[in-house]
PDB file of C-alpha atoms in Angstrom:
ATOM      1  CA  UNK N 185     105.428  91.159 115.674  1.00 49.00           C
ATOM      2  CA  UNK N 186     103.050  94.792 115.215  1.00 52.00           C
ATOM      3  CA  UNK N 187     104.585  97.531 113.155  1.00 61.00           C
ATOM      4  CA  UNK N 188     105.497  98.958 116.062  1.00 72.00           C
ATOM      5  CA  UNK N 189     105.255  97.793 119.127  1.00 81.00           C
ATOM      6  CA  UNK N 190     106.229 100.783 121.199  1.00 78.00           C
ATOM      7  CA  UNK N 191     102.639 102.184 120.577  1.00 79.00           C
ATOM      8  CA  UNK N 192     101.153  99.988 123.360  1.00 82.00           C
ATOM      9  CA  UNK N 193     103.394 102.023 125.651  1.00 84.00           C
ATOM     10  CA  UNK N 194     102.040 104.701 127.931  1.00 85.00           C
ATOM     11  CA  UNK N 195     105.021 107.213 127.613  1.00 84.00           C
ATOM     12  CA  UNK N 196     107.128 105.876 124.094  1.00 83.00           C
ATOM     13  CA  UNK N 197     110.259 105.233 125.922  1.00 86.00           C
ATOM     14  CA  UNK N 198     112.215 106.123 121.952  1.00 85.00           C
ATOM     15  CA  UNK N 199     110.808 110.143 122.812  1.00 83.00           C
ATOM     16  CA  UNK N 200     113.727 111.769 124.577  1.00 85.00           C
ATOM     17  CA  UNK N 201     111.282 113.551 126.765  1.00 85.00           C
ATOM     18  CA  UNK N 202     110.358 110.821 128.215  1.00 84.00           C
ATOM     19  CA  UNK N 203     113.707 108.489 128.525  1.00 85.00           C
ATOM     20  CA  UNK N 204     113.954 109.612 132.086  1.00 91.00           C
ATOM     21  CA  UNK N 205     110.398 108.560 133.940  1.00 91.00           C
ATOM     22  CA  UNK N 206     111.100 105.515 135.879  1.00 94.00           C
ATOM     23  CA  UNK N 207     110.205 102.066 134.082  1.00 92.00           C
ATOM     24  CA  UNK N 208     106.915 100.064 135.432  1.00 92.00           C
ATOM     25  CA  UNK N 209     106.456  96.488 135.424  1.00 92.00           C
ATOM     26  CA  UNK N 210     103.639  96.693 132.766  1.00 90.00           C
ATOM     27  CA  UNK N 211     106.785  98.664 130.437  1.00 91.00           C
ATOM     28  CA  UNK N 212     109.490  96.039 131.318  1.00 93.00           C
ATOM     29  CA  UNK N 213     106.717  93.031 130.524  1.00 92.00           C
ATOM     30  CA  UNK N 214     106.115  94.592 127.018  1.00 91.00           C
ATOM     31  CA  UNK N 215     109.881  94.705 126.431  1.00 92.00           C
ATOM     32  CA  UNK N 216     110.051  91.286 127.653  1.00 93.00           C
ATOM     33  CA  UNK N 217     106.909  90.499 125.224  1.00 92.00           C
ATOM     34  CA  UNK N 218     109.555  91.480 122.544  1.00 91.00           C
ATOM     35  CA  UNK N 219     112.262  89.057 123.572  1.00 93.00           C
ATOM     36  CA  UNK N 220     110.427  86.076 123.869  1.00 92.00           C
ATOM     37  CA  UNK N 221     108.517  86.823 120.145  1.00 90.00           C
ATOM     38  CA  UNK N 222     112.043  86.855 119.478  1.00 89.00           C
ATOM     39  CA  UNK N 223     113.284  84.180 120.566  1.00 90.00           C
ATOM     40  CA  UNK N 224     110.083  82.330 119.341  1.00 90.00           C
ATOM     41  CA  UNK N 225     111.183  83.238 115.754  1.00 90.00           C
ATOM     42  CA  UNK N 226     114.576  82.550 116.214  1.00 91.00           C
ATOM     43  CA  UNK N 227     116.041  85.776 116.162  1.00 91.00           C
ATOM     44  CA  UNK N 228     117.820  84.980 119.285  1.00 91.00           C
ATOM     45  CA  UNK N 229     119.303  81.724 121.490  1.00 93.00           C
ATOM     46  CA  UNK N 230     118.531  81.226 124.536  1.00 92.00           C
ATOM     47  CA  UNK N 231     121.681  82.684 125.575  1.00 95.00           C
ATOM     48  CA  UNK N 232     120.947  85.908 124.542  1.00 93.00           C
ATOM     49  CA  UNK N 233     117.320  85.872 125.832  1.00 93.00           C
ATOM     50  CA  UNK N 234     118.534  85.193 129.176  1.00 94.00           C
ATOM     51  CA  UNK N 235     120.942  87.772 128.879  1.00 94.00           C
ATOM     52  CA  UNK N 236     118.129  90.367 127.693  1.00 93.00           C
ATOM     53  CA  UNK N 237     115.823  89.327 130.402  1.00 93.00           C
ATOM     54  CA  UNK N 238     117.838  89.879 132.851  1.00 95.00           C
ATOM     55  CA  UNK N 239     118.812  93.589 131.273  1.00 94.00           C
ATOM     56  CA  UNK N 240     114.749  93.919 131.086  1.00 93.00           C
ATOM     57  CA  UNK N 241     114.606  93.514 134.922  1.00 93.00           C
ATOM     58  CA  UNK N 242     117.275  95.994 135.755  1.00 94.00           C
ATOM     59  CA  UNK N 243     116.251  98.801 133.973  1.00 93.00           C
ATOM     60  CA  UNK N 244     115.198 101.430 135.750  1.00 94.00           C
ATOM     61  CA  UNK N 245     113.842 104.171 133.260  1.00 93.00           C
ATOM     62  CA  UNK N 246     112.500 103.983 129.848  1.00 90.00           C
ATOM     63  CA  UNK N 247     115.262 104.829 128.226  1.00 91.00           C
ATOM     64  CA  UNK N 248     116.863 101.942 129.012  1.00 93.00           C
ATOM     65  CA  UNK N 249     114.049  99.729 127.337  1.00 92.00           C
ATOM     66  CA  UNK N 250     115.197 100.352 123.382  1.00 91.00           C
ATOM     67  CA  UNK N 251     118.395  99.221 123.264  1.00 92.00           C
ATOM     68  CA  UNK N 252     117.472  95.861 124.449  1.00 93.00           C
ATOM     69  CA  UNK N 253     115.545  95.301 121.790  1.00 91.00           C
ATOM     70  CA  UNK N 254     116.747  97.414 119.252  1.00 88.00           C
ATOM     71  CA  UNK N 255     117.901  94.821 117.233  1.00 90.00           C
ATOM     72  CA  UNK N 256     114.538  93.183 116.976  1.00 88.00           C
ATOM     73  CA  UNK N 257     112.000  95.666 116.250  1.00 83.00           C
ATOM     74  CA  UNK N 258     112.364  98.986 114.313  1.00 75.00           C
ATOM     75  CA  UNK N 259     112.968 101.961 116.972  1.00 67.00           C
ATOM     76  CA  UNK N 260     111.264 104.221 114.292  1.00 66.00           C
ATOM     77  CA  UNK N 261     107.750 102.916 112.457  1.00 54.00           C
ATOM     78  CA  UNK N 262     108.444 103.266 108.346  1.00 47.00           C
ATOM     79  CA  UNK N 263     107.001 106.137 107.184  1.00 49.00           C
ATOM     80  CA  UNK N 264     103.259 105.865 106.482  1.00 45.00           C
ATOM     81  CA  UNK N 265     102.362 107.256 103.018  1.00 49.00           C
ATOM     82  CA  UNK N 266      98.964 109.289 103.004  1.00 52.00           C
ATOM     83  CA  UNK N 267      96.974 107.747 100.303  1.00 54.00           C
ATOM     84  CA  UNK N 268      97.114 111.378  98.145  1.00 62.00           C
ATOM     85  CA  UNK N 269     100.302 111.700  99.248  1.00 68.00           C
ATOM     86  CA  UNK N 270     103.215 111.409  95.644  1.00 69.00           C
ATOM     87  CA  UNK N 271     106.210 112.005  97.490  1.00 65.00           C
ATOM     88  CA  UNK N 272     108.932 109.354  96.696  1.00 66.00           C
ATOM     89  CA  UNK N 273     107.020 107.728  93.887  1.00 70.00           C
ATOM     90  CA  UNK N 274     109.204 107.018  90.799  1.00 76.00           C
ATOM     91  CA  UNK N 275     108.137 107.779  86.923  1.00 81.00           C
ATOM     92  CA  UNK N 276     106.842 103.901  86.820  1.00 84.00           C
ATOM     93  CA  UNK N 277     104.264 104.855  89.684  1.00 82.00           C
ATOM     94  CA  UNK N 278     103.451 107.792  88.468  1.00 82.00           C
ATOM     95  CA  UNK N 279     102.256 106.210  84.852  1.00 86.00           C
ATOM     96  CA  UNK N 280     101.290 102.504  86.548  1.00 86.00           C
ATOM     97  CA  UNK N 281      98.400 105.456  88.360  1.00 86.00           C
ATOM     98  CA  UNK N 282      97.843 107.645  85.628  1.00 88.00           C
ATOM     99  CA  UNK N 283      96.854 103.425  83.550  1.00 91.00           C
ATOM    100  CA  UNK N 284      94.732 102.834  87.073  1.00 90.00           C
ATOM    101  CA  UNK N 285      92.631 105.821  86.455  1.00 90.00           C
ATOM    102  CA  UNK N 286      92.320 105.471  82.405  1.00 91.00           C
ATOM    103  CA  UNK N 287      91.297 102.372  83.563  1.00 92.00           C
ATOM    104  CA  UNK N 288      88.389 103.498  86.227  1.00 92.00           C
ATOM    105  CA  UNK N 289      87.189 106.140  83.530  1.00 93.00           C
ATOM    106  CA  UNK N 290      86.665 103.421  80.573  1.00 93.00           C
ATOM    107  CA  UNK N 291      85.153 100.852  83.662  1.00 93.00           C
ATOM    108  CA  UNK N 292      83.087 103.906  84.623  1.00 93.00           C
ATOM    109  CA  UNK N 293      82.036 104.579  81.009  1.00 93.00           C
ATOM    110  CA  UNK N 294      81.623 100.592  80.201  1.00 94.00           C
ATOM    111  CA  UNK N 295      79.520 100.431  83.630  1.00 94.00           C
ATOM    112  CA  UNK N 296      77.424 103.681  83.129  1.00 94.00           C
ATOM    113  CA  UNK N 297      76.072 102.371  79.137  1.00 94.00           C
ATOM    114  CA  UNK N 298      75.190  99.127  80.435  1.00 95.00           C
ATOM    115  CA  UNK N 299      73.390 100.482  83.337  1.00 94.00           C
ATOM    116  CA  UNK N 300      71.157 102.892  81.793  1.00 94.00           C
ATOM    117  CA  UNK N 301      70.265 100.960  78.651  1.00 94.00           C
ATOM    118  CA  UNK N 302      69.558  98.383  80.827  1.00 95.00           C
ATOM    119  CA  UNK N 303      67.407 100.760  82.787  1.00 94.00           C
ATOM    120  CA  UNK N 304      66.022 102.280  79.713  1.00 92.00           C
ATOM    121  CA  UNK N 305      64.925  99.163  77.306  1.00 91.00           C
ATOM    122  CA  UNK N 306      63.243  97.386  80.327  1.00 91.00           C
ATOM    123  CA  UNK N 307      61.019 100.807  80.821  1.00 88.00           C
ATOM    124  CA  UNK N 308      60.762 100.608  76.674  1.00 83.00           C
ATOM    125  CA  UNK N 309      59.445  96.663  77.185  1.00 84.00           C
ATOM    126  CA  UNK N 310      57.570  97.360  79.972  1.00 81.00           C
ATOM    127  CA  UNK N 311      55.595 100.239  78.319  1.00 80.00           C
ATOM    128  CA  UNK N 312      55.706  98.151  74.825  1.00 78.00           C
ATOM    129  CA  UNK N 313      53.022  95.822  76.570  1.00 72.00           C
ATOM    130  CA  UNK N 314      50.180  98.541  77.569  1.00 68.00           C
ATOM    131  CA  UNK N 315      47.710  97.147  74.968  1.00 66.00           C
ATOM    132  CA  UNK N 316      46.439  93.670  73.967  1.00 70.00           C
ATOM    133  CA  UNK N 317      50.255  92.845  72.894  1.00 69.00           C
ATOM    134  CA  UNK N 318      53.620  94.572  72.445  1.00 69.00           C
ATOM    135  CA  UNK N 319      53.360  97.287  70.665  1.00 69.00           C
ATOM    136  CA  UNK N 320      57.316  98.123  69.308  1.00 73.00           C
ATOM    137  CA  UNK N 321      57.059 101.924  68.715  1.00 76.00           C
ATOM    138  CA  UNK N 322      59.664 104.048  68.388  1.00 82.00           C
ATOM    139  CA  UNK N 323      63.234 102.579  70.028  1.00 87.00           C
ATOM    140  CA  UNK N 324      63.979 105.669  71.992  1.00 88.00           C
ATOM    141  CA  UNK N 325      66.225 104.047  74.508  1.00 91.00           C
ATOM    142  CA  UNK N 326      69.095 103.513  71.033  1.00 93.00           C
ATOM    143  CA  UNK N 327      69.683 106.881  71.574  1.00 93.00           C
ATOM    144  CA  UNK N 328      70.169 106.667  75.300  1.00 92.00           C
ATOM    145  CA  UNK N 329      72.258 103.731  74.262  1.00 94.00           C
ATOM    146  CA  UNK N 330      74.298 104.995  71.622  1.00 95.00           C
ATOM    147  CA  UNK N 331      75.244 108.141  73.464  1.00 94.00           C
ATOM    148  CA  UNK N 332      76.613 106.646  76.341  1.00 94.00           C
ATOM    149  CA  UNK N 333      78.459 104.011  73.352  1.00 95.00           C
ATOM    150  CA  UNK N 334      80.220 107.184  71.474  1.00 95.00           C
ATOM    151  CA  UNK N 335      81.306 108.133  75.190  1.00 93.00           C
ATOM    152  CA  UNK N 336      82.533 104.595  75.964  1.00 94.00           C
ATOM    153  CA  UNK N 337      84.674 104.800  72.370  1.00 95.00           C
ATOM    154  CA  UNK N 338      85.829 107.991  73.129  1.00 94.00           C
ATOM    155  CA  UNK N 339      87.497 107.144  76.497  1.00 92.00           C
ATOM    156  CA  UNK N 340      88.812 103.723  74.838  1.00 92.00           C
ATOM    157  CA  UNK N 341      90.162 105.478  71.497  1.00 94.00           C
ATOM    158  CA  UNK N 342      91.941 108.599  73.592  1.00 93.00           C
ATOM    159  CA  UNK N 343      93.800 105.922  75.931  1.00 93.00           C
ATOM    160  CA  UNK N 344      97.401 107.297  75.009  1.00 93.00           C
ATOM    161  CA  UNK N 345      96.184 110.988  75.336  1.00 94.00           C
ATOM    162  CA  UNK N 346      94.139 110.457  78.731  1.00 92.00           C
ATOM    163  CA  UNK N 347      96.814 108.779  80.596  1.00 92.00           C
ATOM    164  CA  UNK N 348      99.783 111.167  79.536  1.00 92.00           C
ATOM    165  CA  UNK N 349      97.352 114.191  80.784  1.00 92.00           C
ATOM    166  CA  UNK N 350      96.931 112.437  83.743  1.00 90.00           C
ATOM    167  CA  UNK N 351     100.757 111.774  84.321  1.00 89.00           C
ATOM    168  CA  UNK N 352     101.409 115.373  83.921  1.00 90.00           C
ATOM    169  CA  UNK N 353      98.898 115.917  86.280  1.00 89.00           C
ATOM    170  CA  UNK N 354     100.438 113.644  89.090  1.00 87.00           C
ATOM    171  CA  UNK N 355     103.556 115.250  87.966  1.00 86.00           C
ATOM    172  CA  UNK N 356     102.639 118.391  88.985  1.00 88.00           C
ATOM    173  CA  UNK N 357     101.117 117.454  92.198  1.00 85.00           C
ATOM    174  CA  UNK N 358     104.104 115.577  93.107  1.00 82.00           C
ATOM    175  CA  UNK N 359     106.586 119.020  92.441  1.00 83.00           C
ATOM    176  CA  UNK N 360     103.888 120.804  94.497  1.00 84.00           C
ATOM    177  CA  UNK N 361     104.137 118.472  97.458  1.00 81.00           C
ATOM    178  CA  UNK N 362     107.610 118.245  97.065  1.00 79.00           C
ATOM    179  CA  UNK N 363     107.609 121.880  97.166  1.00 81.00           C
ATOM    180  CA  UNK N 364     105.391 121.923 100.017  1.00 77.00           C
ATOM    181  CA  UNK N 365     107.914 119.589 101.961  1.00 71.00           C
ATOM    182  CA  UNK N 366     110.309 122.249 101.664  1.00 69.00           C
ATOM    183  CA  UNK N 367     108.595 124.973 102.729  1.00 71.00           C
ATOM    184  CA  UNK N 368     108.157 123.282 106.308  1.00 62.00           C
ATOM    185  CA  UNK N 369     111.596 122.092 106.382  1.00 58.00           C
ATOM    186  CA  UNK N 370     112.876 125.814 106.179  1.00 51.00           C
TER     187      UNK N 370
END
């Protein structure tokens, strides 16, 4: 069964507003949709079905529709959680997503020295041949390399410090969206 199944509804027959209209086939054949998904998964015998059914096809607004099924799908969708959105999230969160992006700055760092040197001993090769054989000047892509390596080392040997700056930083975006919350509440 959807999330919620009351989206494929013209008029959401939950929205007091709209409990009065009059109910059309198409609106009692979705509720019915409901029972018999129901009844598929077991959730009801073929007693109550019946029973349902029969409720489906004398109802005569849409806010009669719910409580038929209101045992079998949610009247209210959870909550969907915007993907910035800290609200709710316990200490454990907080610090399992403050590891997630220590994690994504070391990959980052890991990716971005193996990348370049790559990039930067294959032009040193490349160049090395422009005579009658390779001619191995001067390295100058070790320094390329061995930058980007002290930056890798410094992201891997400041784990501890990087992730609790990060968890004070979720911290304090979480009290400012709780705040926030609030605020439109008043």
């Amino acid at each position: 069964m959807t999330p919620d199944p009351w989206v494929a509804f013209p008029h959401d027959p939950r929205d007091p507003a709209h409990s009065g209209l009059r109910a059309s086939d198409a609106e009692r054949e979705l509720v019915r949709q409901m029972l018999t998904t129901g009844f598929a998964e077991g959730r009801l015998d073929r007693e109550e079905y019946e029973e349902r059914s029969d409720a489906v096809d004398t109802a005569r607004t849409l806010g009669d529709l719910p409580p038929i099924v209101a045992d079998l799908v949610p009247l209210r969708p959870a909550p969907v959680r915007r993907t910035g959105e800290l609200v709710g999230l316990d200490p454990t969160d907080l610090d399992r997503r403050a590891q997630e992006t220590w994690r994504a700055e070391r990959r980052s760092a890991v990716l971005s020295l193996l990348g370049a040197s790559l990039i930067c001993w294959s032009i040193w090769v490349a160049t090395g041949f422009s005579g009658p054989g390779f001619d191995p000047s001067f390295a100058w892509p070790a320094i390329v390399s061995a930058a980007l390596l002290v930056r890798v080392l410094q992201v891997a040997a400041t784990r501890e410090e990087r992730v609790a700056q990060e968890r004070a930083r979720l911290e304090k975006r979480q009290a400012k969206q709780l705040r926030a919350r609030s605020w439109k509440r008043d």
